[in-house]
Amino acid sequence: TEPRPDDGSIALCCDVNAVPRPRFPAAVENVAEDKTALMPMVDESGAARSPNEELVRELYDAVWSRGDLDAILLDVAPEYVVHSDPGDAWDGRTLDQGAYRERVEYSRRAFPDLAFTVDEVVAAGERVAVRWSATGTHHGDLRGFPRTGRRLAFAGQTFYEVKDGRI
């Protein structure tokens, strides 16, 4: 368009259709025809979520709520440290992905319908803090607590460290 002095508009210098489109890696280009799948995730306020926050949210959804144990290989580092989990047999230990899988299987045996809700996330750099809540029906023994068959609700907070795209 030509500039019009009376409205302050600016002339375009080129044809938008002639500008080369950025190339995405083949894996990304083939994800879906729906281009919204490539848009960044946002929180309730519309602010973009960090990749580390998305990773931790995925861990709760895929691994803990849906029981997708294969996602552990993608989301959890080959070794990780449980810095503080009082009363947990794994407290203070360095564990591997196999041990993480055992933790999930142990919990899901006791609560086969275990479902987590991520209530709040604060992410800063490599650190991600999560306030979560969970529900499940107590169908299996849980260290010191025999099966009750009751539906339970519980909550907690967990801090994660994300390095090289893994927890």
PDB file of C-alpha atoms in Angstrom:
ATOM      1  CA  THR A   1       0.000   0.000   0.000  1.00  0.00           C
ATOM      2  CA  GLU A   2       1.013   3.593  -0.445  1.00  0.00           C
ATOM      3  CA  PRO A   3       1.519   5.718   2.651  1.00  0.00           C
ATOM      4  CA  ARG A   4      -1.276   8.129   3.345  1.00  0.00           C
ATOM      5  CA  PRO A   5       0.030  11.172   5.144  1.00  0.00           C
ATOM      6  CA  ASP A   6      -3.296  11.898   6.767  1.00  0.00           C
ATOM      7  CA  ASP A   7      -3.546   8.572   8.684  1.00  0.00           C
ATOM      8  CA  GLY A   8       0.110   7.811   9.452  1.00  0.00           C
ATOM      9  CA  SER A   9       0.056   4.438   7.654  1.00  0.00           C
ATOM     10  CA  ILE A  10       3.271   2.882   6.381  1.00  0.00           C
ATOM     11  CA  ALA A  11       3.875   1.365   2.963  1.00  0.00           C
ATOM     12  CA  LEU A  12       4.686  -2.348   2.789  1.00  0.00           C
ATOM     13  CA  CYS A  13       8.036  -3.002   1.212  1.00  0.00           C
ATOM     14  CA  CYS A  14       7.466  -6.480  -0.020  1.00  0.00           C
ATOM     15  CA  ASP A  15       4.943  -9.149  -0.970  1.00  0.00           C
ATOM     16  CA  VAL A  16       4.161 -11.242   2.135  1.00  0.00           C
ATOM     17  CA  ASN A  17       3.700 -14.321  -0.033  1.00  0.00           C
ATOM     18  CA  ALA A  18       7.276 -13.958  -1.326  1.00  0.00           C
ATOM     19  CA  VAL A  19       8.809 -14.230   2.153  1.00  0.00           C
ATOM     20  CA  PRO A  20      10.221 -17.747   2.662  1.00  0.00           C
ATOM     21  CA  ARG A  21       8.479 -19.755   5.390  1.00  0.00           C
ATOM     22  CA  PRO A  22      10.676 -21.108   8.168  1.00  0.00           C
ATOM     23  CA  ARG A  23      11.366 -24.839   7.929  1.00  0.00           C
ATOM     24  CA  PHE A  24      10.535 -27.050  10.864  1.00  0.00           C
ATOM     25  CA  PRO A  25      12.307 -30.368  11.400  1.00  0.00           C
ATOM     26  CA  ALA A  26      10.542 -33.169   9.516  1.00  0.00           C
ATOM     27  CA  ALA A  27       9.289 -34.673  12.790  1.00  0.00           C
ATOM     28  CA  VAL A  28       7.497 -31.426  13.621  1.00  0.00           C
ATOM     29  CA  GLU A  29       6.153 -30.826  10.081  1.00  0.00           C
ATOM     30  CA  ASN A  30       4.555 -34.260  10.059  1.00  0.00           C
ATOM     31  CA  VAL A  31       2.880 -33.994  13.483  1.00  0.00           C
ATOM     32  CA  ALA A  32      -0.491 -32.829  12.248  1.00  0.00           C
ATOM     33  CA  GLU A  33      -2.246 -30.765   9.653  1.00  0.00           C
ATOM     34  CA  ASP A  34      -3.722 -28.736  12.500  1.00  0.00           C
ATOM     35  CA  LYS A  35      -1.200 -25.901  12.895  1.00  0.00           C
ATOM     36  CA  THR A  36      -2.563 -25.117  16.376  1.00  0.00           C
ATOM     37  CA  ALA A  37      -0.741 -28.272  17.515  1.00  0.00           C
ATOM     38  CA  LEU A  38       2.482 -26.282  17.097  1.00  0.00           C
ATOM     39  CA  MET A  39       1.324 -23.370  19.245  1.00  0.00           C
ATOM     40  CA  PRO A  40       2.870 -22.987  22.712  1.00  0.00           C
ATOM     41  CA  MET A  41       0.771 -24.175  25.644  1.00  0.00           C
ATOM     42  CA  VAL A  42      -0.676 -21.467  27.855  1.00  0.00           C
ATOM     43  CA  ASP A  43      -1.911 -21.361  31.421  1.00  0.00           C
ATOM     44  CA  GLU A  44      -5.313 -20.179  32.626  1.00  0.00           C
ATOM     45  CA  SER A  45      -4.262 -16.508  32.353  1.00  0.00           C
ATOM     46  CA  GLY A  46      -3.071 -16.936  28.765  1.00  0.00           C
ATOM     47  CA  ALA A  47       0.638 -16.751  29.654  1.00  0.00           C
ATOM     48  CA  ALA A  48       2.909 -19.175  27.785  1.00  0.00           C
ATOM     49  CA  ARG A  49       4.170 -22.128  29.814  1.00  0.00           C
ATOM     50  CA  SER A  50       7.859 -22.961  29.878  1.00  0.00           C
ATOM     51  CA  PRO A  51       9.049 -26.244  28.344  1.00  0.00           C
ATOM     52  CA  ASN A  52      10.058 -27.396  31.839  1.00  0.00           C
ATOM     53  CA  GLU A  53       6.556 -26.760  33.183  1.00  0.00           C
ATOM     54  CA  GLU A  54       5.070 -28.645  30.232  1.00  0.00           C
ATOM     55  CA  LEU A  55       7.399 -31.578  30.900  1.00  0.00           C
ATOM     56  CA  VAL A  56       6.354 -31.818  34.548  1.00  0.00           C
ATOM     57  CA  ARG A  57       2.660 -31.510  33.646  1.00  0.00           C
ATOM     58  CA  GLU A  58       3.146 -34.329  31.118  1.00  0.00           C
ATOM     59  CA  LEU A  59       4.701 -36.492  33.837  1.00  0.00           C
ATOM     60  CA  TYR A  60       1.626 -36.120  36.048  1.00  0.00           C
ATOM     61  CA  ASP A  61      -0.808 -36.688  33.195  1.00  0.00           C
ATOM     62  CA  ALA A  62       0.862 -39.498  31.239  1.00  0.00           C
ATOM     63  CA  VAL A  63       2.760 -41.396  33.913  1.00  0.00           C
ATOM     64  CA  TRP A  64       0.906 -40.896  37.189  1.00  0.00           C
ATOM     65  CA  SER A  65      -2.698 -40.433  35.996  1.00  0.00           C
ATOM     66  CA  ARG A  66      -2.808 -42.616  32.867  1.00  0.00           C
ATOM     67  CA  GLY A  67      -0.144 -45.138  33.898  1.00  0.00           C
ATOM     68  CA  ASP A  68       1.866 -44.708  30.682  1.00  0.00           C
ATOM     69  CA  LEU A  69       5.091 -46.269  31.932  1.00  0.00           C
ATOM     70  CA  ASP A  70       6.843 -45.833  28.564  1.00  0.00           C
ATOM     71  CA  ALA A  71       6.680 -42.056  29.071  1.00  0.00           C
ATOM     72  CA  ILE A  72       9.154 -42.473  31.953  1.00  0.00           C
ATOM     73  CA  LEU A  73      11.900 -43.135  29.386  1.00  0.00           C
ATOM     74  CA  LEU A  74      11.159 -39.779  27.750  1.00  0.00           C
ATOM     75  CA  ASP A  75      10.416 -37.632  30.805  1.00  0.00           C
ATOM     76  CA  VAL A  76      12.732 -38.905  33.574  1.00  0.00           C
ATOM     77  CA  ALA A  77      16.535 -38.708  33.534  1.00  0.00           C
ATOM     78  CA  PRO A  78      18.482 -41.996  33.595  1.00  0.00           C
ATOM     79  CA  GLU A  79      19.341 -41.157  37.234  1.00  0.00           C
ATOM     80  CA  TYR A  80      17.668 -38.751  39.645  1.00  0.00           C
ATOM     81  CA  VAL A  81      17.767 -37.942  43.355  1.00  0.00           C
ATOM     82  CA  VAL A  82      14.824 -37.936  45.766  1.00  0.00           C
ATOM     83  CA  HIS A  83      16.023 -35.078  47.981  1.00  0.00           C
ATOM     84  CA  SER A  84      13.180 -35.073  50.475  1.00  0.00           C
ATOM     85  CA  ASP A  85      10.180 -37.355  50.749  1.00  0.00           C
ATOM     86  CA  PRO A  86       9.778 -38.084  54.474  1.00  0.00           C
ATOM     87  CA  GLY A  87       8.375 -41.526  55.163  1.00  0.00           C
ATOM     88  CA  ASP A  88       9.029 -42.689  51.605  1.00  0.00           C
ATOM     89  CA  ALA A  89      11.367 -45.689  51.198  1.00  0.00           C
ATOM     90  CA  TRP A  90      13.130 -43.786  48.410  1.00  0.00           C
ATOM     91  CA  ASP A  91      13.856 -40.654  50.488  1.00  0.00           C
ATOM     92  CA  GLY A  92      17.435 -39.430  50.007  1.00  0.00           C
ATOM     93  CA  ARG A  93      18.332 -42.042  47.404  1.00  0.00           C
ATOM     94  CA  THR A  94      19.660 -41.769  43.861  1.00  0.00           C
ATOM     95  CA  LEU A  95      17.393 -43.816  41.624  1.00  0.00           C
ATOM     96  CA  ASP A  96      17.171 -44.783  37.973  1.00  0.00           C
ATOM     97  CA  GLN A  97      14.280 -44.995  35.506  1.00  0.00           C
ATOM     98  CA  GLY A  98      13.583 -48.600  36.558  1.00  0.00           C
ATOM     99  CA  ALA A  99      13.143 -47.510  40.171  1.00  0.00           C
ATOM    100  CA  TYR A 100      10.872 -44.658  39.060  1.00  0.00           C
ATOM    101  CA  ARG A 101       8.766 -47.204  37.195  1.00  0.00           C
ATOM    102  CA  GLU A 102       8.589 -49.319  40.379  1.00  0.00           C
ATOM    103  CA  ARG A 103       7.368 -46.285  42.351  1.00  0.00           C
ATOM    104  CA  VAL A 104       4.588 -45.657  39.833  1.00  0.00           C
ATOM    105  CA  GLU A 105       3.606 -49.358  39.647  1.00  0.00           C
ATOM    106  CA  TYR A 106       3.558 -49.588  43.459  1.00  0.00           C
ATOM    107  CA  SER A 107       1.250 -46.582  43.743  1.00  0.00           C
ATOM    108  CA  ARG A 108      -1.015 -47.650  40.890  1.00  0.00           C
ATOM    109  CA  ARG A 109      -1.368 -51.186  42.315  1.00  0.00           C
ATOM    110  CA  ALA A 110      -2.703 -49.663  45.509  1.00  0.00           C
ATOM    111  CA  PHE A 111      -4.797 -47.077  43.605  1.00  0.00           C
ATOM    112  CA  PRO A 112      -5.544 -48.433  40.101  1.00  0.00           C
ATOM    113  CA  ASP A 113      -7.740 -45.426  39.271  1.00  0.00           C
ATOM    114  CA  LEU A 114      -5.191 -42.919  40.569  1.00  0.00           C
ATOM    115  CA  ALA A 115      -5.717 -39.477  39.023  1.00  0.00           C
ATOM    116  CA  PHE A 116      -3.614 -36.395  39.666  1.00  0.00           C
ATOM    117  CA  THR A 117      -4.571 -32.760  39.194  1.00  0.00           C
ATOM    118  CA  VAL A 118      -1.852 -30.160  38.876  1.00  0.00           C
ATOM    119  CA  ASP A 119      -3.276 -27.313  40.950  1.00  0.00           C
ATOM    120  CA  GLU A 120      -0.432 -24.809  40.680  1.00  0.00           C
ATOM    121  CA  VAL A 121       2.991 -24.618  39.052  1.00  0.00           C
ATOM    122  CA  VAL A 122       5.834 -22.174  39.577  1.00  0.00           C
ATOM    123  CA  ALA A 123       8.710 -22.622  37.137  1.00  0.00           C
ATOM    124  CA  ALA A 124      11.994 -20.727  37.255  1.00  0.00           C
ATOM    125  CA  GLY A 125      14.902 -21.919  35.165  1.00  0.00           C
ATOM    126  CA  GLU A 126      15.624 -25.577  35.895  1.00  0.00           C
ATOM    127  CA  ARG A 127      13.325 -25.662  38.950  1.00  0.00           C
ATOM    128  CA  VAL A 128       9.633 -26.482  38.785  1.00  0.00           C
ATOM    129  CA  ALA A 129       7.460 -26.459  41.915  1.00  0.00           C
ATOM    130  CA  VAL A 130       4.097 -28.223  41.764  1.00  0.00           C
ATOM    131  CA  ARG A 131       1.135 -28.169  44.138  1.00  0.00           C
ATOM    132  CA  TRP A 132      -0.928 -31.217  43.271  1.00  0.00           C
ATOM    133  CA  SER A 133      -3.950 -33.159  44.430  1.00  0.00           C
ATOM    134  CA  ALA A 134      -4.924 -36.752  43.698  1.00  0.00           C
ATOM    135  CA  THR A 135      -7.798 -39.151  44.113  1.00  0.00           C
ATOM    136  CA  GLY A 136      -7.988 -42.898  43.892  1.00  0.00           C
ATOM    137  CA  THR A 137      -9.759 -45.960  45.264  1.00  0.00           C
ATOM    138  CA  HIS A 138      -7.633 -47.906  47.748  1.00  0.00           C
ATOM    139  CA  HIS A 139      -7.807 -51.382  46.173  1.00  0.00           C
ATOM    140  CA  GLY A 140      -4.371 -52.682  47.191  1.00  0.00           C
ATOM    141  CA  ASP A 141      -2.114 -52.795  50.205  1.00  0.00           C
ATOM    142  CA  LEU A 142       0.105 -49.811  50.684  1.00  0.00           C
ATOM    143  CA  ARG A 143       3.086 -50.179  53.047  1.00  0.00           C
ATOM    144  CA  GLY A 144       1.470 -50.458  56.464  1.00  0.00           C
ATOM    145  CA  PHE A 145      -2.038 -49.692  55.228  1.00  0.00           C
ATOM    146  CA  PRO A 146      -4.160 -52.668  54.187  1.00  0.00           C
ATOM    147  CA  ARG A 147      -6.691 -52.256  51.394  1.00  0.00           C
ATOM    148  CA  THR A 148      -9.816 -50.331  52.450  1.00  0.00           C
ATOM    149  CA  GLY A 149     -11.791 -50.126  49.202  1.00  0.00           C
ATOM    150  CA  ARG A 150     -12.462 -46.459  50.016  1.00  0.00           C
ATOM    151  CA  ARG A 151     -12.034 -43.554  47.648  1.00  0.00           C
ATOM    152  CA  LEU A 152      -9.347 -41.256  49.021  1.00  0.00           C
ATOM    153  CA  ALA A 153      -8.193 -37.743  48.228  1.00  0.00           C
ATOM    154  CA  PHE A 154      -4.741 -36.456  49.126  1.00  0.00           C
ATOM    155  CA  ALA A 155      -2.449 -33.605  48.167  1.00  0.00           C
ATOM    156  CA  GLY A 156       1.163 -32.540  48.248  1.00  0.00           C
ATOM    157  CA  GLN A 157       3.878 -30.340  46.845  1.00  0.00           C
ATOM    158  CA  THR A 158       6.893 -31.472  44.869  1.00  0.00           C
ATOM    159  CA  PHE A 159       9.941 -29.637  43.560  1.00  0.00           C
ATOM    160  CA  TYR A 160      11.619 -30.881  40.388  1.00  0.00           C
ATOM    161  CA  GLU A 161      14.888 -30.097  38.650  1.00  0.00           C
ATOM    162  CA  VAL A 162      14.879 -30.348  34.868  1.00  0.00           C
ATOM    163  CA  LYS A 163      18.151 -30.770  32.979  1.00  0.00           C
ATOM    164  CA  ASP A 164      18.596 -31.498  29.299  1.00  0.00           C
ATOM    165  CA  GLY A 165      14.838 -31.879  28.841  1.00  0.00           C
ATOM    166  CA  ARG A 166      14.394 -34.515  31.546  1.00  0.00           C
ATOM    167  CA  ILE A 167      13.315 -34.534  35.170  1.00  0.00           C
TER     168      ILE A 167
END
